[in-house]
Coordinates of C-alpha atoms and ligand atoms in Angstrom, one line a residue:
M253 CA 27.6 16.7 -0.7
N254 CA 30.8 14.7 -0.2
L255 CA 31.0 13.6 3.4
S256 CA 34.4 12.3 4.6
R257 CA 34.7 8.9 6.2
N258 CA 35.3 10.4 9.5
W259 CA 32.2 12.5 9.3
R260 CA 30.2 9.5 8.4
R261 CA 31.7 7.6 11.3
L262 CA 30.7 10.5 13.5
L263 CA 27.2 10.4 12.1
G264 CA 27.0 6.7 12.9
A265 CA 28.2 7.4 16.5
A266 CA 25.7 10.2 16.8
L267 CA 23.0 7.9 15.8
S268 CA 23.8 5.4 18.5
L269 CA 24.0 8.3 21.0
G270 CA 20.5 9.3 20.2
L271 CA 21.4 12.5 18.4
V272 CA 20.0 11.4 15.0
F273 CA 17.2 13.9 15.1
V274 CA 19.4 16.9 15.6
V275 CA 21.9 15.8 13.0
G276 CA 19.1 15.0 10.6
M277 CA 17.4 18.4 11.0
A278 CA 20.7 20.1 10.5
M279 CA 21.3 18.2 7.3
A280 CA 17.7 18.8 6.1
A281 CA 17.7 21.6 3.5
E282 CA 14.4 23.3 2.4
A283 CA 13.6 20.7 -0.2
T284 CA 10.0 20.0 -0.8
P285 CA 8.8 16.4 -0.8
E286 CA 8.7 16.6 -4.6
Q287 CA 12.2 17.9 -4.8
A288 CA 13.5 15.3 -2.4
A289 CA 11.9 12.6 -4.7
G290 CA 13.6 11.6 -7.9
Q291 CA 17.1 13.0 -7.1
R292 CA 19.3 10.0 -7.6
S293 CA 18.2 8.0 -10.6
H294 CA 21.1 6.8 -12.7
V295 CA 19.3 4.1 -14.6
P296 CA 18.7 5.2 -18.1
P297 CA 15.0 5.5 -19.1
M298 CA 13.6 2.5 -20.9
R299 CA 13.7 2.7 -24.6
Q300 CA 12.7 -0.7 -26.0
R301 CA 10.2 -2.3 -28.3
P302 CA 6.8 -2.7 -26.7
P303 CA 5.9 -6.1 -25.4
G304 CA 3.0 -6.6 -28.0
K305 CA 1.0 -8.6 -25.3
A306 CA -0.5 -7.5 -22.0
A307 CA -0.2 -8.9 -18.4
I308 CA -2.5 -8.4 -15.5
A309 CA -2.3 -9.9 -12.0
S310 CA -5.0 -9.2 -9.5
A311 CA -6.7 -10.7 -6.5
N312 CA -9.8 -11.9 -8.4
F313 CA -10.1 -13.7 -11.7
L314 CA -13.2 -11.5 -12.6
A315 CA -11.2 -8.4 -12.1
T316 CA -8.4 -9.7 -14.2
G317 CA -10.9 -10.6 -16.9
A318 CA -12.5 -7.1 -16.7
G319 CA -9.0 -5.6 -17.4
F320 CA -8.6 -7.8 -20.5
E321 CA -12.1 -7.0 -21.6
V322 CA -11.3 -3.3 -21.6
L323 CA -8.0 -3.8 -23.3
A324 CA -9.8 -5.7 -26.1
K325 CA -12.0 -2.6 -26.6
G326 CA -9.0 -0.5 -27.4
G327 CA -8.1 0.6 -23.9
N328 CA -4.7 0.9 -22.4
A329 CA -3.2 -0.2 -19.0
F330 CA -4.8 2.8 -17.3
D331 CA -8.3 2.1 -18.7
A332 CA -7.6 -1.6 -17.6
A333 CA -6.6 -0.3 -14.2
V334 CA -10.0 1.6 -13.9
A335 CA -11.9 -1.7 -14.9
V336 CA -9.9 -3.9 -12.5
A337 CA -10.3 -1.5 -9.5
A338 CA -14.0 -1.0 -10.1
T339 CA -14.6 -4.7 -10.4
L340 CA -12.7 -5.4 -7.2
S341 CA -15.0 -2.9 -5.6
V342 CA -17.8 -5.3 -6.5
V343 CA -16.3 -8.8 -6.1
E344 CA -13.7 -8.2 -3.3
P345 CA -15.3 -5.5 -1.2
E346 CA -13.5 -6.9 1.9
S347 CA -10.3 -5.3 0.6
S348 CA -11.1 -2.3 -1.5
G349 CA -13.9 -0.3 -3.1
I350 CA -15.3 3.0 -4.3
G351 CA -16.0 3.8 -0.6
G352 CA -12.2 3.7 0.0
G353 CA -9.1 5.0 -1.7
F354 CA -6.1 3.9 -3.7
M355 CA -2.5 4.9 -4.5
A356 CA -1.0 4.1 -7.9
V357 CA 2.3 4.4 -9.7
L358 CA 1.8 4.8 -13.4
H359 CA 4.4 4.6 -16.2
R360 CA 3.3 6.0 -19.6
A361 CA 5.4 4.5 -22.4
R362 CA 5.1 7.2 -25.0
D363 CA 6.9 9.9 -23.1
N364 CA 8.4 7.7 -20.3
R365 CA 6.3 9.7 -17.8
D366 CA 6.0 8.3 -14.3
V367 CA 3.3 9.7 -12.1
F368 CA 1.9 8.9 -8.7
I369 CA -1.9 9.0 -8.2
D370 CA -3.0 9.9 -4.7
A371 CA -6.6 9.0 -4.3
R372 CA -6.3 8.6 -0.5
E373 CA -9.2 9.4 1.7
V374 CA -9.2 12.7 3.8
A375 CA -10.7 13.5 7.2
P376 CA -14.0 15.3 7.1
A377 CA -14.0 19.0 8.2
A378 CA -15.8 18.2 11.4
V379 CA -13.2 15.6 12.5
D380 CA -12.7 15.7 16.2
A381 CA -9.9 13.6 17.8
K382 CA -12.0 13.4 21.0
D383 CA -14.5 11.1 19.2
Y384 CA -11.9 8.5 19.1
V385 CA -11.0 8.5 22.8
G386 CA -12.8 6.7 25.5
P387 CA -13.6 8.0 28.9
D388 CA -10.5 6.2 30.2
G389 CA -8.3 8.2 27.7
R390 CA -7.6 5.0 25.8
P391 CA -8.5 4.7 22.1
N392 CA -12.1 4.0 21.3
R393 CA -11.4 1.3 18.7
D394 CA -15.1 0.9 18.0
H395 CA -15.3 4.5 16.7
S396 CA -12.2 4.3 14.7
L397 CA -12.9 0.9 13.1
N398 CA -16.7 0.4 12.8
G399 CA -19.4 2.7 11.5
P400 CA -19.4 6.1 9.8
L401 CA -17.1 7.9 12.3
A402 CA -14.4 5.5 11.1
A403 CA -14.7 6.5 7.4
G404 CA -12.6 9.1 5.6
I405 CA -14.1 10.9 2.6
P406 CA -13.6 8.4 -0.2
G407 CA -10.9 8.9 -2.8
E408 CA -11.3 6.0 -5.2
P409 CA -14.0 7.5 -7.4
A410 CA -12.1 10.7 -8.0
G411 CA -8.9 8.7 -8.6
L412 CA -10.6 6.5 -11.3
V413 CA -12.0 9.6 -13.0
L414 CA -8.5 11.2 -13.0
M415 CA -6.8 8.1 -14.3
A416 CA -9.4 7.6 -17.1
E417 CA -9.5 11.3 -18.2
R418 CA -5.8 12.1 -18.0
Y419 CA -4.2 8.7 -19.0
G420 CA -6.8 6.5 -20.5
Q421 CA -8.0 6.1 -24.0
L422 CA -11.6 5.1 -23.5
P423 CA -14.6 7.0 -21.9
L424 CA -14.9 6.2 -18.2
Q425 CA -18.3 4.6 -18.8
E426 CA -16.7 1.9 -21.0
S427 CA -14.0 1.1 -18.5
L428 CA -16.7 0.8 -15.7
A429 CA -18.9 -1.3 -17.8
P430 CA -17.7 -4.8 -16.7
A431 CA -18.0 -3.8 -13.0
I432 CA -21.5 -2.4 -13.6
R433 CA -22.6 -5.6 -15.4
I434 CA -21.2 -7.8 -12.7
A435 CA -22.9 -5.8 -9.9
R436 CA -26.2 -5.9 -11.8
D437 CA -26.2 -9.5 -13.1
G438 CA -24.5 -11.0 -10.1
F439 CA -21.5 -13.2 -9.3
H440 CA -20.7 -16.0 -6.8
P441 CA -18.9 -14.8 -3.8
D442 CA -15.6 -16.5 -3.3
P443 CA -14.6 -18.2 0.0
R444 CA -12.5 -15.2 1.2
L445 CA -15.5 -12.9 0.9
R446 CA -17.8 -15.4 2.7
E447 CA -15.2 -15.8 5.5
A448 CA -14.8 -12.0 5.8
I449 CA -18.7 -11.7 6.1
A450 CA -18.8 -14.5 8.7
Q451 CA -16.1 -12.7 10.7
K452 CA -17.8 -9.3 10.6
R453 CA -21.4 -10.7 10.9
A454 CA -22.2 -9.1 14.3
I455 CA -20.9 -5.7 13.2
L456 CA -22.7 -5.8 9.8
Q457 CA -26.0 -6.5 11.7
R458 CA -25.8 -3.1 13.3
W459 CA -26.9 -1.3 10.2
P460 CA -29.8 -2.4 8.0
A461 CA -28.2 -1.5 4.8
S462 CA -25.1 -3.4 5.7
A463 CA -27.1 -6.5 6.7
A464 CA -29.2 -6.3 3.6
K465 CA -26.1 -6.1 1.3
Y466 CA -24.0 -8.8 3.0
L467 CA -26.2 -11.2 4.9
R468 CA -28.9 -13.6 3.8
G469 CA -31.3 -14.4 6.7
G470 CA -28.6 -13.1 9.1
K471 CA -26.0 -15.4 7.6
P472 CA -23.2 -15.1 5.0
P473 CA -24.3 -16.0 1.4
A474 CA -23.9 -19.6 0.4
A475 CA -21.1 -20.6 -2.1
D476 CA -23.7 -21.0 -4.9
A477 CA -25.6 -17.8 -4.1
L478 CA -25.8 -15.3 -7.0
W479 CA -25.0 -11.9 -5.5
R480 CA -26.5 -8.9 -7.2
D481 CA -26.4 -5.2 -6.1
P482 CA -28.4 -2.9 -8.4
A483 CA -27.7 0.1 -6.0
Q484 CA -24.0 -0.3 -6.5
A485 CA -24.5 -0.7 -10.3
R486 CA -26.4 2.5 -10.3
T487 CA -23.8 4.4 -8.3
L488 CA -21.1 3.2 -10.7
E489 CA -23.3 4.2 -13.6
L490 CA -23.7 7.8 -12.2
L491 CA -19.9 8.0 -11.8
G492 CA -19.4 6.8 -15.4
A493 CA -22.0 9.2 -16.8
H494 CA -21.0 12.3 -14.8
G495 CA -17.5 11.8 -13.6
D496 CA -16.6 13.4 -10.2
A497 CA -20.0 15.1 -10.0
G498 CA -21.7 11.7 -10.4
F499 CA -20.3 10.6 -7.0
Y500 CA -19.3 13.8 -5.0
Q501 CA -22.4 15.8 -6.0
G502 CA -26.1 15.1 -6.7
E503 CA -28.0 11.9 -5.8
T504 CA -25.0 9.8 -4.6
A505 CA -23.5 12.5 -2.5
R506 CA -26.9 13.3 -0.8
R507 CA -27.5 9.7 0.0
L508 CA -24.0 9.2 1.4
V509 CA -24.2 12.2 3.7
A510 CA -27.8 11.4 4.8
A511 CA -26.8 7.8 5.7
V512 CA -23.6 8.8 7.5
R513 CA -25.2 11.5 9.5
A514 CA -28.3 9.4 10.4
A515 CA -25.8 6.8 11.9
G516 CA -23.8 9.3 14.0
G517 CA -21.2 10.4 11.5
N518 CA -20.2 14.0 10.6
W519 CA -19.8 14.3 6.8
T520 CA -21.2 17.2 4.9
L521 CA -22.0 17.8 1.2
A522 CA -19.1 20.2 1.2
D523 CA -16.7 17.5 2.3
L524 CA -17.6 15.4 -0.7
A525 CA -17.7 18.3 -3.2
G526 CA -14.3 19.5 -2.0
Y527 CA -12.5 16.1 -2.5
R528 CA -9.7 16.0 -5.1
A529 CA -7.5 13.2 -6.2
L530 CA -4.0 14.4 -6.7
E531 CA -1.1 13.7 -9.0
R532 CA 2.2 13.7 -7.2
T533 CA 5.8 13.1 -8.2
P534 CA 6.7 9.4 -7.3
L535 CA 9.7 8.7 -5.2
Q536 CA 12.6 7.4 -7.3
F537 CA 15.9 5.9 -6.3
D538 CA 18.5 3.4 -7.5
Y539 CA 19.4 0.1 -6.0
R540 CA 22.1 -2.2 -7.5
G541 CA 21.5 -0.8 -11.1
Y542 CA 17.7 -0.9 -10.8
R543 CA 15.4 2.2 -10.6
I544 CA 12.6 1.9 -8.1
I545 CA 9.6 4.1 -8.8
T546 CA 7.3 4.1 -5.8
A547 CA 4.9 5.9 -3.5
P548 CA 5.8 9.2 -1.8
P549 CA 4.0 10.5 1.3
P550 CA 1.2 10.4 2.3
S551 CA 2.4 6.8 2.0
S552 CA 5.3 5.8 4.3
G553 CA 6.0 2.9 1.9
G554 CA 8.3 4.5 -0.6
V555 CA 10.4 6.4 2.1
A556 CA 10.8 3.2 4.1
L557 CA 11.8 1.2 1.0
A558 CA 14.3 3.9 0.0
E559 CA 15.8 4.0 3.6
M560 CA 15.9 0.1 3.8
L561 CA 17.5 -0.3 0.3
N562 CA 19.9 2.5 0.9
I563 CA 21.0 0.8 4.1
L564 CA 21.2 -2.6 2.3
S565 CA 23.2 -1.2 -0.5
G566 CA 26.3 -1.2 1.8
F567 CA 26.1 -5.0 2.3
D568 CA 26.9 -7.7 -0.3
L569 CA 23.8 -9.7 0.5
D570 CA 24.7 -12.4 -2.1
K571 CA 27.8 -13.3 -0.2
L572 CA 26.2 -13.7 3.2
D573 CA 24.8 -16.9 4.7
R574 CA 21.0 -16.9 5.1
A575 CA 21.0 -15.9 8.9
H576 CA 23.3 -12.9 8.2
R577 CA 21.3 -11.8 5.2
V578 CA 18.1 -11.9 7.2
H579 CA 19.9 -10.1 10.1
Y580 CA 20.9 -7.1 7.9
I581 CA 17.4 -7.0 6.2
V582 CA 15.7 -7.0 9.6
E583 CA 17.9 -4.3 11.0
A584 CA 17.1 -2.2 7.9
M585 CA 13.4 -2.8 8.5
R586 CA 13.7 -1.8 12.2
R587 CA 15.3 1.5 11.4
A588 CA 13.0 2.5 8.6
F589 CA 9.8 1.7 10.8
R590 CA 11.3 3.8 13.6
D591 CA 11.4 6.8 11.3
H592 CA 8.0 6.0 9.9
N593 CA 6.5 6.3 13.4
D594 CA 8.1 9.6 13.9
Y595 CA 8.3 11.8 11.0
L596 CA 5.7 11.0 8.3
G597 CA 2.2 12.4 7.5
D598 CA 0.3 14.2 4.7
P599 CA 2.9 16.3 2.8
D600 CA 0.2 19.0 2.3
F601 CA 0.1 19.5 6.1
V602 CA 3.5 18.6 7.6
K603 CA 7.1 19.3 6.8
M604 CA 9.1 16.1 6.7
P605 CA 12.8 15.8 6.6
L606 CA 12.6 13.7 3.4
D607 CA 16.0 14.9 2.2
M608 CA 17.5 13.4 5.4
L609 CA 15.5 10.1 5.3
L610 CA 16.2 9.5 1.6
S611 CA 19.9 10.5 1.8
P612 CA 22.6 7.8 1.3
Y613 CA 24.6 9.5 4.0
Y614 CA 21.8 9.1 6.5
A615 CA 21.7 5.4 5.5
D616 CA 25.5 5.2 6.0
G617 CA 25.0 6.4 9.6
L618 CA 22.2 4.0 10.2
R619 CA 24.2 1.1 8.7
Q620 CA 27.2 1.8 10.9
G621 CA 25.0 1.3 14.0
I622 CA 24.3 -2.3 12.9
L623 CA 26.4 -4.9 14.7
P624 CA 27.6 -7.7 12.5
D625 CA 26.4 -10.6 14.7
R626 CA 23.8 -9.1 17.0
A627 CA 20.3 -7.7 16.9
T628 CA 19.9 -4.1 17.9
P629 CA 17.2 -3.9 20.5
S630 CA 14.6 -1.4 19.4
S631 CA 14.7 0.1 22.9
M632 CA 18.3 1.2 22.1
L633 CA 17.3 3.2 19.1
P634 CA 16.1 6.7 20.0
V635 CA 12.2 7.0 20.1
A636 CA 8.6 5.4 20.0
E637 CA 4.1 -0.7 20.2
A638 CA 2.7 -2.6 17.8
S639 CA -0.4 -6.9 15.3
D640 CA -2.3 -8.8 12.7
P641 CA -1.1 -7.9 9.2
G642 CA -4.6 -8.6 7.9
M643 CA -5.8 -9.8 4.6
H644 CA -7.4 -6.6 3.5
T645 CA -6.4 -4.1 0.9
T646 CA -5.6 -5.3 -2.5
H647 CA -3.0 -4.8 -5.1
F648 CA -3.0 -5.3 -8.9
S649 CA -0.3 -4.9 -11.6
I650 CA -0.6 -4.3 -15.2
I651 CA 1.6 -3.9 -18.2
D652 CA -0.1 -3.4 -21.6
A653 CA 1.0 -4.2 -25.2
D654 CA 2.5 -0.7 -25.6
G655 CA 4.6 -0.9 -22.4
N656 CA 2.3 1.3 -20.3
M657 CA 2.3 0.2 -16.6
A658 CA 0.0 0.5 -13.7
S659 CA 0.9 -0.5 -10.1
V660 CA -2.3 0.0 -8.0
T661 CA -2.9 -0.6 -4.3
S662 CA -6.4 0.0 -3.2
T663 CA -8.0 -0.3 0.2
V664 CA -11.0 0.2 2.6
N665 CA -8.5 -0.4 5.4
T666 CA -9.4 -3.4 7.6
L667 CA -11.6 -6.3 6.5
L668 CA -14.8 -4.9 5.0
G669 CA -13.7 -1.4 6.1
S670 CA -16.2 0.2 8.5
S671 CA -18.8 -2.5 7.8
F672 CA -21.1 0.5 7.1
V673 CA -23.1 0.5 3.8
A674 CA -24.7 3.9 3.0
A675 CA -28.3 3.1 2.3
G676 CA -29.4 3.4 -1.4
T677 CA -25.8 3.5 -2.8
G678 CA -24.4 0.0 -2.4
V679 CA -21.2 1.8 -1.2
L680 CA -19.4 0.2 1.7
L681 CA -17.4 2.9 3.5
N682 CA -13.7 2.6 4.6
N683 CA -12.4 2.7 8.2
E684 CA -9.3 4.6 7.2
M685 CA -9.6 7.2 10.1
D686 CA -7.8 4.5 12.1
D687 CA -4.7 5.1 10.0
F688 CA -4.4 8.5 11.7
A689 CA -2.4 8.7 14.9
L690 CA -5.8 9.4 16.7
V691 CA -4.5 9.0 20.2
P692 CA -0.8 9.9 20.5
N693 CA 1.5 7.0 21.2
Q694 CA -1.3 4.4 21.1
P695 CA -1.0 1.9 18.3
N696 CA -3.5 1.6 15.5
A697 CA -4.9 -1.6 14.1
Y698 CA -1.5 -2.5 12.6
G699 CA 0.3 -1.8 15.8
L700 CA 1.8 1.3 14.3
L701 CA 2.4 4.3 16.4
G702 CA 2.3 7.8 15.1
S703 CA 3.3 11.3 16.0
K704 CA 1.9 14.8 15.6
A705 CA 2.8 14.5 11.9
N706 CA 0.0 12.0 11.4
A707 CA -2.6 13.6 13.7
P708 CA -6.1 14.1 12.2
A709 CA -7.1 17.4 10.8
P710 CA -9.9 18.6 8.5
G711 CA -9.1 17.6 4.9
K712 CA -5.9 15.9 5.8
R713 CA -4.8 12.5 4.3
M714 CA -4.0 9.7 6.8
L715 CA -0.6 8.1 6.5
S716 CA -0.6 4.9 4.5
S717 CA 1.7 1.9 4.0
M718 CA 0.6 1.3 0.5
S719 CA 3.7 0.8 -1.7
P720 CA 2.7 0.3 -5.3
S721 CA 6.0 0.1 -7.2
I722 CA 7.7 -0.3 -10.5
V723 CA 11.2 -1.6 -10.7
I724 CA 13.2 -0.9 -13.9
G725 CA 16.6 -2.5 -14.7
A726 CA 18.6 -2.5 -17.9
N727 CA 16.8 -5.5 -19.2
R728 CA 14.0 -6.4 -16.7
T729 CA 11.0 -4.6 -15.4
M730 CA 8.6 -5.5 -12.6
V731 CA 5.3 -4.0 -11.4
I732 CA 4.8 -5.1 -7.8
G733 CA 2.6 -4.4 -4.6
S734 CA 0.8 -6.2 -1.9
P735 CA -1.9 -5.8 0.8
G736 CA -1.0 -6.5 4.4
G737 CA -1.1 -3.3 6.5
S738 CA 2.3 -2.5 7.9
T739 CA 3.7 -5.6 6.2
I740 CA 3.0 -4.2 2.8
I741 CA 6.3 -2.4 2.9
T742 CA 8.5 -5.3 4.0
Q743 CA 6.7 -7.7 1.6
V744 CA 7.4 -5.3 -1.3
L745 CA 11.0 -4.9 -0.1
E746 CA 11.5 -8.7 -0.1
G747 CA 9.8 -8.9 -3.6
I748 CA 12.3 -6.3 -4.9
L749 CA 15.3 -8.1 -3.4
H750 CA 14.1 -11.5 -5.0
F751 CA 13.5 -9.8 -8.4
I752 CA 17.0 -8.2 -8.4
D753 CA 18.4 -11.7 -7.5
G754 CA 16.9 -12.9 -10.7
Q755 CA 13.6 -14.6 -9.6
D756 CA 10.5 -14.7 -11.9
A757 CA 7.0 -13.5 -11.1
S758 CA 5.8 -16.9 -9.8
E759 CA 8.8 -17.3 -7.5
I760 CA 8.5 -13.8 -6.1
V761 CA 4.8 -14.1 -5.2
A762 CA 5.4 -17.5 -3.6
D763 CA 8.5 -16.6 -1.5
K764 CA 8.1 -17.1 2.2
R765 CA 8.1 -13.8 4.2
F766 CA 9.3 -12.1 7.4
H767 CA 8.7 -8.7 8.9
H768 CA 10.0 -6.4 11.6
Q769 CA 8.4 -3.0 12.4
Y770 CA 10.6 -1.6 15.1
L771 CA 8.0 -2.3 17.8
P772 CA 7.2 -4.8 19.0
D773 CA 10.7 -5.9 18.8
V774 CA 10.0 -9.3 17.2
V775 CA 10.5 -10.8 13.8
Y776 CA 7.2 -12.0 12.4
V777 CA 7.9 -15.1 10.3
E778 CA 5.7 -17.1 7.9
P779 CA 5.9 -20.7 8.9
G780 CA 8.6 -22.5 6.8
T781 CA 10.6 -19.4 6.1
F782 CA 13.7 -20.4 7.9
D783 CA 15.3 -23.8 8.4
A784 CA 16.2 -24.9 11.9
A785 CA 19.9 -23.8 11.6
T786 CA 19.0 -20.3 10.5
S787 CA 16.3 -19.9 13.2
E788 CA 18.9 -21.0 15.8
E789 CA 21.5 -18.6 14.5
L790 CA 19.0 -15.7 14.4
T791 CA 17.9 -16.5 18.0
R792 CA 21.6 -16.6 19.0
M793 CA 22.0 -13.1 17.5
G794 CA 19.2 -11.9 19.9
Y795 CA 16.1 -12.0 17.6
A796 CA 12.7 -13.1 18.9
L797 CA 11.1 -15.0 16.1
K798 CA 7.3 -15.2 16.1
P799 CA 5.3 -17.3 13.6
R800 CA 2.5 -15.3 12.0
E801 CA -0.3 -15.9 9.4
P802 CA -1.7 -14.7 7.0
W803 CA 0.6 -13.2 4.5
G804 CA 0.3 -12.1 0.9
F805 CA -1.8 -11.4 -1.7
M806 CA 1.0 -10.0 -3.8
N807 CA 0.3 -9.6 -7.5
V808 CA 3.2 -9.2 -9.8
V809 CA 3.8 -8.8 -13.5
T810 CA 7.3 -8.8 -15.1
W811 CA 8.7 -7.9 -18.4
N812 CA 12.0 -9.4 -19.7
R813 CA 12.9 -6.8 -22.3
L814 CA 15.7 -8.8 -23.8
T815 CA 13.4 -11.7 -24.8
N816 CA 10.4 -9.3 -24.8
T817 CA 8.3 -11.7 -22.7
L818 CA 5.8 -11.0 -20.0
D819 CA 4.9 -13.0 -17.0
A820 CA 2.1 -12.5 -14.5
A821 CA 1.6 -14.2 -11.1
S822 CA -0.9 -14.0 -8.3
D823 CA 0.0 -15.0 -4.8
P824 CA -0.5 -18.8 -4.5
R825 CA -1.7 -18.5 -0.9
R826 CA -5.0 -17.2 -2.2
P827 CA -6.6 -19.2 -5.0
S828 CA -9.1 -16.5 -6.2
G829 CA -6.4 -14.4 -7.8
L830 CA -5.3 -14.6 -11.4
G831 CA -2.2 -13.5 -13.2
K832 CA -2.5 -13.9 -17.0
V833 CA -0.7 -12.9 -20.2
E834 CA -2.6 -12.5 -23.4
Ligands
LIG79 N1 -5.1 1.2 5.3 C1 -3.9 0.6 5.2 C2 -2.8 1.5 4.6 O1 -3.2 2.4 3.8 O2 -1.7 1.4 4.9

């Protein structure tokens, strides 16, 4: 489609008049999400000698070590990803685990195949939105965040099986071996885990199996405590020995369902037996000569990244002073999050105008609504309130010696998920049901609003912000992602911009961050991000700047293909992480 300038102007004007939905729907053809993905990549596929070494960056040194252990046994990046994810499930349960789900972008070097693994949780068949509404019509946050009603059917075990069987080189059992050993022999919980347990102590005490797993005499474990969980080791062993059937059927499934139902949840054996991890086509688009390969729905992350970078491609960010660079980036964030709230959900359940949202012409229209020196109040953009970015969810990045890559973001949702451990399994369940728009127009834990597109339904995946991504340029490649709830998307955006500006992995993970998500209409700012003059200029333009902590745990690996060198870096804000090249 070759739209004339006037037509683009008209589109811009229509946007400011609030007609964007009508125009967008008129432009939307019948493209499926998969067709809408991958349309506009002009960066040639990578053909270069393999790096010969491997790089892994994860949120915990034991998990990074598990990845290298599996590589040394002859595994590839995908076997290492299974080992890292399973080990994080044991040593970093506050962020992710086999009671949760993950999303991953994989790049297989031998055939340049890019694939997205969707191991997102789904709603159980008996889901009932009324369970999440209090008598006053307001959201019942206790039900959506704590205990078994908060938990979706886990996707991580099936995702690990899929990754090992279709992309790995080792039997699943071998890749799970480090996690099983650490669960059985024990490890010393790091300060973040002990803080998470202290924060959730009262909720953990509600369920005996949760208290037994995480508390010692009603208190978080001491720094020198050796933490063992034979039940979790056995659950992982069954998964390794029997694949999907070892978790979704048989002993583990029976224990999970019995524990959930005894505590007021509604899972059935059929919910577990019916769960499938899926392969999807990743979203791909170009920005300044780089190909971005990222998460499609049911994540909003890739769509938002594409929309933001399409808008930003019309500005020469390098030539702008700091305040104006931030201004245009924030305006792009605002517009992408507005659309996130409105349109997105599980692609197997809802039709989304992806061809509109991903179109450069749509971005042109949005760009023309941005004033050069003034913030656009969110109240003047047609539509849709919003909180703590949290330090839950985890991301790790891997490149192996052959050039295979895994970008994996894994989560149980908020800190320690639902705090509910299913007795006899060692499995801590997620509280991902809160990521659905459970009560229309009421914000979730991240302050994100949702529409009908993200309403709960049996078997439906809840919308995510997870944005595992791979960025490929002519000579440089990056594997990136981050935890942080709704800030995942903007942190990854900022990481991509810094990479394209030439920064290395250590600089990218250390950069100070800011975030805007349409509503509330404020720019969240990591202390120290802006100097006084920039803050003053942004305030003059109409921005409300609000300091916020915490940020991070970005884990990045990069590959300079000219010098054939790898680099790995873990966010310096959190000392338990480790990025390593070997
Ligand atoms: N549970 C956080 C996310 O998926 O975005």
